Amino acid sequence: MEYSRNSFGLVKLDVKTKSASGVEFATAGSSNTDTGKVHGSLETKYKWSDYGVTFTEKWNTDNTLGTEMAIEDQLAKGLKLTFDTTFSPNTGKKSGKIKSAYKRECLNLGCDVDFDFAGPAIHGAAVLGYEGWLFGYQMTFDTAKSKLSRNNFSLGYKTGDFQLHTNVNDGSEFGGSAYQKITENLESAVSLNWVSGTNSTYFGIGGKYQLDPTASVSAKVNNSCLVGLGYTQTLRPGVKITLSALIDGKNINAGGHKLGLGLELEA
């Protein structure tokens, strides 16, 4: 069981159990203390390991029912096929999706098809890796309009203590990020995003320091002068507390700063 609460007005509860016959149950609930809105979900999952088949049934408080069946490593090693359907009794709305994924040591391919009355949408993605280099492509083709609605490229490089990533989304949004583990206890990262044709630019830098095996502090700041601070402490196995703050550096005296408190219990 996991329970978490923070001062941003959200209470969450997650419970996971498994029966003697191998059926897994997952129950999740959340309540927004500002609006009073409550959301919950129930999921049951059964794995037929001998045949690589997994059945999943889902329900939520929006009264949406979902059924999913996945078959993995049966037709080919590394190939996973998923059939996903949802139905809302209140509105009568139905949706269906077929997902496929193929994974090998240096290759990861995916293709999903969303079925819609106006016309299915095809989502595709591919990632290639070679000696630390990663190249990715992501697309969505809208068959109703016969055009690409998403066209993204990315390039990355990864070593044991350093990661570099760049991306171009739809030919207009450019981004990059770098991560480095400076020492065993100190990590740092920087990110940059820019949208062509506008003055919209984002720049951020952050770091994390591990005080000891049970405690860490983190800080980040962006070009809007928003400063984020965090402290995480593991009180004992299964019990973790997090304190956080978001400070508007441009309006120190005006108020509007945010504080956060998180508590996690696991058993």
PDB file of C-alpha atoms in Angstrom:
ATOM      1  CA  MET A   1       0.000   0.000   0.000  1.00  0.00           C
ATOM      2  CA  GLU A   2       1.227   3.459  -0.851  1.00  0.00           C
ATOM      3  CA  TYR A   3      -0.231   6.695   0.495  1.00  0.00           C
ATOM      4  CA  SER A   4       0.901  10.179  -0.418  1.00  0.00           C
ATOM      5  CA  ARG A   5      -0.336  13.690   0.360  1.00  0.00           C
ATOM      6  CA  ASN A   6       1.010  17.107  -0.627  1.00  0.00           C
ATOM      7  CA  SER A   7      -0.035  20.685   0.102  1.00  0.00           C
ATOM      8  CA  PHE A   8      -0.916  21.322  -3.555  1.00  0.00           C
ATOM      9  CA  GLY A   9      -4.363  19.949  -2.724  1.00  0.00           C
ATOM     10  CA  LEU A  10      -4.162  16.314  -3.798  1.00  0.00           C
ATOM     11  CA  VAL A  11      -4.515  13.131  -1.766  1.00  0.00           C
ATOM     12  CA  LYS A  12      -3.603   9.803  -3.370  1.00  0.00           C
ATOM     13  CA  LEU A  13      -4.017   6.194  -2.345  1.00  0.00           C
ATOM     14  CA  ASP A  14      -2.674   3.187  -4.253  1.00  0.00           C
ATOM     15  CA  VAL A  15      -3.190  -0.428  -3.201  1.00  0.00           C
ATOM     16  CA  LYS A  16      -1.739  -3.446  -4.991  1.00  0.00           C
ATOM     17  CA  THR A  17      -2.442  -7.076  -4.077  1.00  0.00           C
ATOM     18  CA  LYS A  18      -2.022 -10.506  -5.650  1.00  0.00           C
ATOM     19  CA  SER A  19      -4.198 -13.550  -5.100  1.00  0.00           C
ATOM     20  CA  ALA A  20      -2.978 -17.108  -4.625  1.00  0.00           C
ATOM     21  CA  SER A  21      -4.133 -17.936  -8.166  1.00  0.00           C
ATOM     22  CA  GLY A  22      -1.876 -15.214  -9.622  1.00  0.00           C
ATOM     23  CA  VAL A  23      -4.506 -12.550 -10.323  1.00  0.00           C
ATOM     24  CA  GLU A  24      -3.177  -9.051  -9.632  1.00  0.00           C
ATOM     25  CA  PHE A  25      -5.440  -6.292  -8.311  1.00  0.00           C
ATOM     26  CA  ALA A  26      -4.555  -2.598  -8.416  1.00  0.00           C
ATOM     27  CA  THR A  27      -6.798   0.041  -6.844  1.00  0.00           C
ATOM     28  CA  ALA A  28      -6.047   3.756  -7.062  1.00  0.00           C
ATOM     29  CA  GLY A  29      -7.879   6.752  -5.668  1.00  0.00           C
ATOM     30  CA  SER A  30      -7.272  10.481  -5.518  1.00  0.00           C
ATOM     31  CA  SER A  31      -9.123  13.434  -4.017  1.00  0.00           C
ATOM     32  CA  ASN A  32      -8.614  17.096  -4.844  1.00  0.00           C
ATOM     33  CA  THR A  33      -9.100  19.002  -1.597  1.00  0.00           C
ATOM     34  CA  ASP A  34      -9.656  22.280  -3.489  1.00  0.00           C
ATOM     35  CA  THR A  35     -12.493  21.086  -5.738  1.00  0.00           C
ATOM     36  CA  GLY A  36     -13.628  18.031  -3.785  1.00  0.00           C
ATOM     37  CA  LYS A  37     -13.418  15.923  -6.958  1.00  0.00           C
ATOM     38  CA  VAL A  38     -12.676  12.259  -6.310  1.00  0.00           C
ATOM     39  CA  HIS A  39     -11.295   9.874  -8.905  1.00  0.00           C
ATOM     40  CA  GLY A  40     -10.781   6.157  -8.539  1.00  0.00           C
ATOM     41  CA  SER A  41      -9.832   3.171 -10.661  1.00  0.00           C
ATOM     42  CA  LEU A  42      -9.747  -0.600 -10.386  1.00  0.00           C
ATOM     43  CA  GLU A  43      -7.579  -2.911 -12.454  1.00  0.00           C
ATOM     44  CA  THR A  44      -7.330  -6.695 -12.530  1.00  0.00           C
ATOM     45  CA  LYS A  45      -4.561  -8.499 -14.388  1.00  0.00           C
ATOM     46  CA  TYR A  46      -3.964 -12.167 -15.079  1.00  0.00           C
ATOM     47  CA  LYS A  47      -0.813 -13.506 -16.721  1.00  0.00           C
ATOM     48  CA  TRP A  48      -0.798 -16.800 -18.605  1.00  0.00           C
ATOM     49  CA  SER A  49       2.986 -17.083 -18.544  1.00  0.00           C
ATOM     50  CA  ASP A  50       3.230 -20.363 -20.454  1.00  0.00           C
ATOM     51  CA  TYR A  51       1.708 -18.702 -23.513  1.00  0.00           C
ATOM     52  CA  GLY A  52       2.972 -15.136 -22.958  1.00  0.00           C
ATOM     53  CA  VAL A  53      -0.581 -13.803 -22.653  1.00  0.00           C
ATOM     54  CA  THR A  54      -1.761 -11.093 -20.247  1.00  0.00           C
ATOM     55  CA  PHE A  55      -5.420 -10.141 -19.707  1.00  0.00           C
ATOM     56  CA  THR A  56      -6.252  -6.801 -18.083  1.00  0.00           C
ATOM     57  CA  GLU A  57      -9.650  -5.392 -17.092  1.00  0.00           C
ATOM     58  CA  LYS A  58      -9.992  -1.716 -16.071  1.00  0.00           C
ATOM     59  CA  TRP A  59     -12.723   0.479 -14.585  1.00  0.00           C
ATOM     60  CA  ASN A  60     -12.711   4.073 -13.293  1.00  0.00           C
ATOM     61  CA  THR A  61     -15.147   6.472 -11.636  1.00  0.00           C
ATOM     62  CA  ASP A  62     -15.790   8.165 -14.991  1.00  0.00           C
ATOM     63  CA  ASN A  63     -17.575   4.859 -15.690  1.00  0.00           C
ATOM     64  CA  THR A  64     -15.184   3.857 -18.452  1.00  0.00           C
ATOM     65  CA  LEU A  65     -14.561   0.145 -18.934  1.00  0.00           C
ATOM     66  CA  GLY A  66     -11.395  -1.124 -20.547  1.00  0.00           C
ATOM     67  CA  THR A  67     -10.157  -4.516 -21.717  1.00  0.00           C
ATOM     68  CA  GLU A  68      -6.631  -5.285 -22.843  1.00  0.00           C
ATOM     69  CA  MET A  69      -4.994  -8.448 -24.119  1.00  0.00           C
ATOM     70  CA  ALA A  70      -1.245  -8.644 -24.749  1.00  0.00           C
ATOM     71  CA  ILE A  71       0.769 -11.406 -26.389  1.00  0.00           C
ATOM     72  CA  GLU A  72       4.550 -11.287 -25.965  1.00  0.00           C
ATOM     73  CA  ASP A  73       7.453 -13.332 -27.370  1.00  0.00           C
ATOM     74  CA  GLN A  74       5.166 -15.840 -29.097  1.00  0.00           C
ATOM     75  CA  LEU A  75       5.112 -14.962 -32.792  1.00  0.00           C
ATOM     76  CA  ALA A  76       8.737 -13.747 -32.631  1.00  0.00           C
ATOM     77  CA  LYS A  77      11.306 -13.070 -29.919  1.00  0.00           C
ATOM     78  CA  GLY A  78      10.977  -9.462 -28.758  1.00  0.00           C
ATOM     79  CA  LEU A  79       7.584  -8.913 -30.411  1.00  0.00           C
ATOM     80  CA  LYS A  80       4.616  -7.754 -28.312  1.00  0.00           C
ATOM     81  CA  LEU A  81       1.086  -7.311 -29.656  1.00  0.00           C
ATOM     82  CA  THR A  82      -1.623  -5.569 -27.622  1.00  0.00           C
ATOM     83  CA  PHE A  83      -5.352  -5.229 -28.289  1.00  0.00           C
ATOM     84  CA  ASP A  84      -6.926  -2.449 -26.215  1.00  0.00           C
ATOM     85  CA  THR A  85     -10.611  -1.434 -26.124  1.00  0.00           C
ATOM     86  CA  THR A  86     -12.609   1.022 -23.989  1.00  0.00           C
ATOM     87  CA  PHE A  87     -16.346   1.567 -23.584  1.00  0.00           C
ATOM     88  CA  SER A  88     -18.341   4.228 -21.747  1.00  0.00           C
ATOM     89  CA  PRO A  89     -21.893   3.008 -20.916  1.00  0.00           C
ATOM     90  CA  ASN A  90     -23.048   6.569 -20.136  1.00  0.00           C
ATOM     91  CA  THR A  91     -22.211   8.025 -23.538  1.00  0.00           C
ATOM     92  CA  GLY A  92     -21.967   4.878 -25.619  1.00  0.00           C
ATOM     93  CA  LYS A  93     -18.514   5.948 -26.825  1.00  0.00           C
ATOM     94  CA  LYS A  94     -16.241   3.131 -27.922  1.00  0.00           C
ATOM     95  CA  SER A  95     -12.565   3.139 -28.856  1.00  0.00           C
ATOM     96  CA  GLY A  96     -10.078   0.562 -29.968  1.00  0.00           C
ATOM     97  CA  LYS A  97      -6.338   0.410 -30.399  1.00  0.00           C
ATOM     98  CA  ILE A  98      -3.875  -2.145 -31.714  1.00  0.00           C
ATOM     99  CA  LYS A  99      -0.320  -1.765 -30.442  1.00  0.00           C
ATOM    100  CA  SER A 100       2.810  -3.502 -31.630  1.00  0.00           C
ATOM    101  CA  ALA A 101       6.343  -3.292 -30.266  1.00  0.00           C
ATOM    102  CA  TYR A 102       9.529  -5.023 -31.308  1.00  0.00           C
ATOM    103  CA  LYS A 103      12.657  -4.874 -29.150  1.00  0.00           C
ATOM    104  CA  ARG A 104      16.169  -6.116 -29.803  1.00  0.00           C
ATOM    105  CA  GLU A 105      19.518  -5.163 -28.311  1.00  0.00           C
ATOM    106  CA  CYS A 106      20.074  -2.077 -30.508  1.00  0.00           C
ATOM    107  CA  LEU A 107      16.591  -1.585 -31.928  1.00  0.00           C
ATOM    108  CA  ASN A 108      13.180  -0.596 -30.584  1.00  0.00           C
ATOM    109  CA  LEU A 109      10.220  -0.266 -32.957  1.00  0.00           C
ATOM    110  CA  GLY A 110       6.601   0.596 -32.213  1.00  0.00           C
ATOM    111  CA  CYS A 111       3.440   1.037 -34.229  1.00  0.00           C
ATOM    112  CA  ASP A 112      -0.033   1.806 -32.806  1.00  0.00           C
ATOM    113  CA  VAL A 113      -3.312   2.228 -34.647  1.00  0.00           C
ATOM    114  CA  ASP A 114      -6.162   4.216 -33.063  1.00  0.00           C
ATOM    115  CA  PHE A 115      -9.531   3.342 -34.563  1.00  0.00           C
ATOM    116  CA  ASP A 116     -11.910   6.273 -34.978  1.00  0.00           C
ATOM    117  CA  PHE A 117     -15.108   6.732 -36.999  1.00  0.00           C
ATOM    118  CA  ALA A 118     -13.532   9.666 -38.854  1.00  0.00           C
ATOM    119  CA  GLY A 119     -10.517   7.550 -39.728  1.00  0.00           C
ATOM    120  CA  PRO A 120      -7.779   5.712 -37.841  1.00  0.00           C
ATOM    121  CA  ALA A 121      -4.621   7.444 -36.655  1.00  0.00           C
ATOM    122  CA  ILE A 122      -1.313   5.651 -37.062  1.00  0.00           C
ATOM    123  CA  HIS A 123       1.445   6.268 -34.520  1.00  0.00           C
ATOM    124  CA  GLY A 124       4.965   5.077 -35.257  1.00  0.00           C
ATOM    125  CA  ALA A 125       8.259   5.263 -33.373  1.00  0.00           C
ATOM    126  CA  ALA A 126      11.754   3.885 -33.811  1.00  0.00           C
ATOM    127  CA  VAL A 127      14.944   4.057 -31.746  1.00  0.00           C
ATOM    128  CA  LEU A 128      18.337   2.855 -32.954  1.00  0.00           C
ATOM    129  CA  GLY A 129      21.361   2.518 -30.703  1.00  0.00           C
ATOM    130  CA  TYR A 130      25.052   2.081 -31.525  1.00  0.00           C
ATOM    131  CA  GLU A 131      28.021   2.402 -29.161  1.00  0.00           C
ATOM    132  CA  GLY A 132      26.297   4.903 -26.874  1.00  0.00           C
ATOM    133  CA  TRP A 133      24.588   6.862 -29.675  1.00  0.00           C
ATOM    134  CA  LEU A 134      20.789   6.863 -29.885  1.00  0.00           C
ATOM    135  CA  PHE A 135      18.662   8.048 -32.795  1.00  0.00           C
ATOM    136  CA  GLY A 136      14.878   8.282 -32.522  1.00  0.00           C
ATOM    137  CA  TYR A 137      11.952   9.149 -34.764  1.00  0.00           C
ATOM    138  CA  GLN A 138       8.276   9.576 -33.866  1.00  0.00           C
ATOM    139  CA  MET A 139       5.336  10.249 -36.159  1.00  0.00           C
ATOM    140  CA  THR A 140       1.545  10.330 -36.255  1.00  0.00           C
ATOM    141  CA  PHE A 141      -0.357  10.018 -39.521  1.00  0.00           C
ATOM    142  CA  ASP A 142      -3.967  11.210 -39.572  1.00  0.00           C
ATOM    143  CA  THR A 143      -5.705   9.121 -42.235  1.00  0.00           C
ATOM    144  CA  ALA A 144      -8.829  11.337 -42.130  1.00  0.00           C
ATOM    145  CA  LYS A 145      -6.775  14.349 -43.257  1.00  0.00           C
ATOM    146  CA  SER A 146      -4.098  12.312 -45.079  1.00  0.00           C
ATOM    147  CA  LYS A 147      -1.227  14.171 -43.449  1.00  0.00           C
ATOM    148  CA  LEU A 148       1.364  13.904 -40.693  1.00  0.00           C
ATOM    149  CA  SER A 149       0.143  15.504 -37.475  1.00  0.00           C
ATOM    150  CA  ARG A 150       3.372  14.793 -35.603  1.00  0.00           C
ATOM    151  CA  ASN A 151       6.915  14.521 -36.927  1.00  0.00           C
ATOM    152  CA  ASN A 152       9.695  14.397 -34.319  1.00  0.00           C
ATOM    153  CA  PHE A 153      13.412  13.579 -34.449  1.00  0.00           C
ATOM    154  CA  SER A 154      15.873  13.074 -31.597  1.00  0.00           C
ATOM    155  CA  LEU A 155      19.563  12.303 -31.174  1.00  0.00           C
ATOM    156  CA  GLY A 156      21.303  11.320 -27.969  1.00  0.00           C
ATOM    157  CA  TYR A 157      24.565  10.073 -26.540  1.00  0.00           C
ATOM    158  CA  LYS A 158      24.964   8.155 -23.290  1.00  0.00           C
ATOM    159  CA  THR A 159      27.925   6.976 -21.246  1.00  0.00           C
ATOM    160  CA  GLY A 160      28.184   5.803 -17.668  1.00  0.00           C
ATOM    161  CA  ASP A 161      28.120   9.283 -16.095  1.00  0.00           C
ATOM    162  CA  PHE A 162      27.090  11.578 -18.961  1.00  0.00           C
ATOM    163  CA  GLN A 163      23.984  11.906 -21.158  1.00  0.00           C
ATOM    164  CA  LEU A 164      23.261  14.300 -24.021  1.00  0.00           C
ATOM    165  CA  HIS A 165      19.924  14.651 -25.825  1.00  0.00           C
ATOM    166  CA  THR A 166      18.658  16.889 -28.638  1.00  0.00           C
ATOM    167  CA  ASN A 167      15.283  16.934 -30.374  1.00  0.00           C
ATOM    168  CA  VAL A 168      13.328  18.668 -33.139  1.00  0.00           C
ATOM    169  CA  ASN A 169       9.533  18.529 -32.945  1.00  0.00           C
ATOM    170  CA  ASP A 170       7.478  19.266 -36.055  1.00  0.00           C
ATOM    171  CA  GLY A 171      10.346  21.305 -37.494  1.00  0.00           C
ATOM    172  CA  SER A 172       9.547  24.247 -35.216  1.00  0.00           C
ATOM    173  CA  GLU A 173      10.437  23.292 -31.649  1.00  0.00           C
ATOM    174  CA  PHE A 174      14.092  22.660 -30.804  1.00  0.00           C
ATOM    175  CA  GLY A 175      15.365  21.287 -27.523  1.00  0.00           C
ATOM    176  CA  GLY A 176      18.427  19.910 -25.840  1.00  0.00           C
ATOM    177  CA  SER A 177      19.489  18.629 -22.451  1.00  0.00           C
ATOM    178  CA  ALA A 178      22.642  17.386 -20.770  1.00  0.00           C
ATOM    179  CA  TYR A 179      23.093  15.335 -17.605  1.00  0.00           C
ATOM    180  CA  GLN A 180      26.287  14.556 -15.732  1.00  0.00           C
ATOM    181  CA  LYS A 181      27.038  12.619 -12.590  1.00  0.00           C
ATOM    182  CA  ILE A 182      29.912  14.722 -11.285  1.00  0.00           C
ATOM    183  CA  THR A 183      30.716  12.607  -8.248  1.00  0.00           C
ATOM    184  CA  GLU A 184      29.139   9.630  -6.508  1.00  0.00           C
ATOM    185  CA  ASN A 185      26.851  11.998  -4.582  1.00  0.00           C
ATOM    186  CA  LEU A 186      26.455  14.976  -6.926  1.00  0.00           C
ATOM    187  CA  GLU A 187      24.400  15.164 -10.145  1.00  0.00           C
ATOM    188  CA  SER A 188      23.684  18.105 -12.442  1.00  0.00           C
ATOM    189  CA  ALA A 189      21.541  18.760 -15.518  1.00  0.00           C
ATOM    190  CA  VAL A 190      20.747  21.588 -17.924  1.00  0.00           C
ATOM    191  CA  SER A 191      17.952  21.924 -20.511  1.00  0.00           C
ATOM    192  CA  LEU A 192      17.118  24.373 -23.297  1.00  0.00           C
ATOM    193  CA  ASN A 193      14.019  24.730 -25.498  1.00  0.00           C
ATOM    194  CA  TRP A 194      13.253  27.184 -28.290  1.00  0.00           C
ATOM    195  CA  VAL A 195      10.250  27.586 -30.623  1.00  0.00           C
ATOM    196  CA  SER A 196      10.989  29.142 -34.004  1.00  0.00           C
ATOM    197  CA  GLY A 197       8.988  32.175 -35.050  1.00  0.00           C
ATOM    198  CA  THR A 198       8.358  33.217 -31.444  1.00  0.00           C
ATOM    199  CA  ASN A 199      10.296  34.608 -28.517  1.00  0.00           C
ATOM    200  CA  SER A 200       9.441  31.518 -26.475  1.00  0.00           C
ATOM    201  CA  THR A 201      12.693  30.230 -24.971  1.00  0.00           C
ATOM    202  CA  TYR A 202      13.169  28.063 -21.916  1.00  0.00           C
ATOM    203  CA  PHE A 203      16.410  27.483 -20.051  1.00  0.00           C
ATOM    204  CA  GLY A 204      16.831  25.566 -16.825  1.00  0.00           C
ATOM    205  CA  ILE A 205      19.610  24.165 -14.679  1.00  0.00           C
ATOM    206  CA  GLY A 206      19.388  21.847 -11.707  1.00  0.00           C
ATOM    207  CA  GLY A 207      21.356  19.674  -9.355  1.00  0.00           C
ATOM    208  CA  LYS A 208      20.938  16.949  -6.764  1.00  0.00           C
ATOM    209  CA  TYR A 209      23.193  16.065  -3.846  1.00  0.00           C
ATOM    210  CA  GLN A 210      22.945  12.831  -1.871  1.00  0.00           C
ATOM    211  CA  LEU A 211      23.650  13.748   1.759  1.00  0.00           C
ATOM    212  CA  ASP A 212      23.690  10.125   2.891  1.00  0.00           C
ATOM    213  CA  PRO A 213      22.014   6.863   1.812  1.00  0.00           C
ATOM    214  CA  THR A 214      18.680   8.071   3.231  1.00  0.00           C
ATOM    215  CA  ALA A 215      18.594  11.805   2.433  1.00  0.00           C
ATOM    216  CA  SER A 216      19.074  14.083  -0.578  1.00  0.00           C
ATOM    217  CA  VAL A 217      18.617  17.735  -1.515  1.00  0.00           C
ATOM    218  CA  SER A 218      17.850  19.161  -4.951  1.00  0.00           C
ATOM    219  CA  ALA A 219      17.585  22.602  -6.539  1.00  0.00           C
ATOM    220  CA  LYS A 220      16.655  24.020  -9.931  1.00  0.00           C
ATOM    221  CA  VAL A 221      16.232  27.448 -11.527  1.00  0.00           C
ATOM    222  CA  ASN A 222      14.952  28.567 -14.933  1.00  0.00           C
ATOM    223  CA  ASN A 223      15.086  31.730 -17.031  1.00  0.00           C
ATOM    224  CA  SER A 224      11.775  32.905 -15.511  1.00  0.00           C
ATOM    225  CA  CYS A 225      13.579  33.133 -12.161  1.00  0.00           C
ATOM    226  CA  LEU A 226      11.519  30.310 -10.671  1.00  0.00           C
ATOM    227  CA  VAL A 227      13.621  28.543  -8.053  1.00  0.00           C
ATOM    228  CA  GLY A 228      12.700  25.054  -6.923  1.00  0.00           C
ATOM    229  CA  LEU A 229      14.096  23.452  -3.771  1.00  0.00           C
ATOM    230  CA  GLY A 230      13.540  19.945  -2.455  1.00  0.00           C
ATOM    231  CA  TYR A 231      14.540  17.700   0.425  1.00  0.00           C
ATOM    232  CA  THR A 232      13.820  13.961   0.579  1.00  0.00           C
ATOM    233  CA  GLN A 233      14.355  11.784   3.643  1.00  0.00           C
ATOM    234  CA  THR A 234      13.787   8.054   4.025  1.00  0.00           C
ATOM    235  CA  LEU A 235      12.731   7.718   7.650  1.00  0.00           C
ATOM    236  CA  ARG A 236      12.797   3.940   7.514  1.00  0.00           C
ATOM    237  CA  PRO A 237      12.231   1.284   4.829  1.00  0.00           C
ATOM    238  CA  GLY A 238       8.870   2.005   3.253  1.00  0.00           C
ATOM    239  CA  VAL A 239       8.478   5.485   4.761  1.00  0.00           C
ATOM    240  CA  LYS A 240       9.675   8.540   2.813  1.00  0.00           C
ATOM    241  CA  ILE A 241       8.976  12.250   3.344  1.00  0.00           C
ATOM    242  CA  THR A 242       9.571  15.034   0.825  1.00  0.00           C
ATOM    243  CA  LEU A 243       9.602  18.794   1.430  1.00  0.00           C
ATOM    244  CA  SER A 244       9.595  21.176  -1.540  1.00  0.00           C
ATOM    245  CA  ALA A 245       9.288  24.860  -2.346  1.00  0.00           C
ATOM    246  CA  LEU A 246       8.821  26.897  -5.517  1.00  0.00           C
ATOM    247  CA  ILE A 247       9.958  30.527  -5.192  1.00  0.00           C
ATOM    248  CA  ASP A 248       9.253  33.286  -7.712  1.00  0.00           C
ATOM    249  CA  GLY A 249      12.567  35.138  -7.805  1.00  0.00           C
ATOM    250  CA  LYS A 250      11.043  38.128  -9.631  1.00  0.00           C
ATOM    251  CA  ASN A 251       8.457  38.731  -6.926  1.00  0.00           C
ATOM    252  CA  ILE A 252      10.080  37.794  -3.633  1.00  0.00           C
ATOM    253  CA  ASN A 253       7.988  40.250  -1.610  1.00  0.00           C
ATOM    254  CA  ALA A 254       4.730  39.785  -3.526  1.00  0.00           C
ATOM    255  CA  GLY A 255       4.034  36.286  -2.241  1.00  0.00           C
ATOM    256  CA  GLY A 256       2.485  33.537  -4.317  1.00  0.00           C
ATOM    257  CA  HIS A 257       5.292  31.123  -3.518  1.00  0.00           C
ATOM    258  CA  LYS A 258       4.386  27.456  -3.203  1.00  0.00           C
ATOM    259  CA  LEU A 259       5.276  24.873  -0.567  1.00  0.00           C
ATOM    260  CA  GLY A 260       4.899  21.118  -0.875  1.00  0.00           C
ATOM    261  CA  LEU A 261       4.810  18.174   1.508  1.00  0.00           C
ATOM    262  CA  GLY A 262       4.818  14.565   0.427  1.00  0.00           C
ATOM    263  CA  LEU A 263       4.557  11.371   2.448  1.00  0.00           C
ATOM    264  CA  GLU A 264       4.927   7.862   1.049  1.00  0.00           C
ATOM    265  CA  LEU A 265       4.111   4.686   2.954  1.00  0.00           C
ATOM    266  CA  GLU A 266       4.755   1.292   1.375  1.00  0.00           C
ATOM    267  CA  ALA A 267       3.997  -2.124   2.838  1.00  0.00           C
TER     268      ALA A 267
END
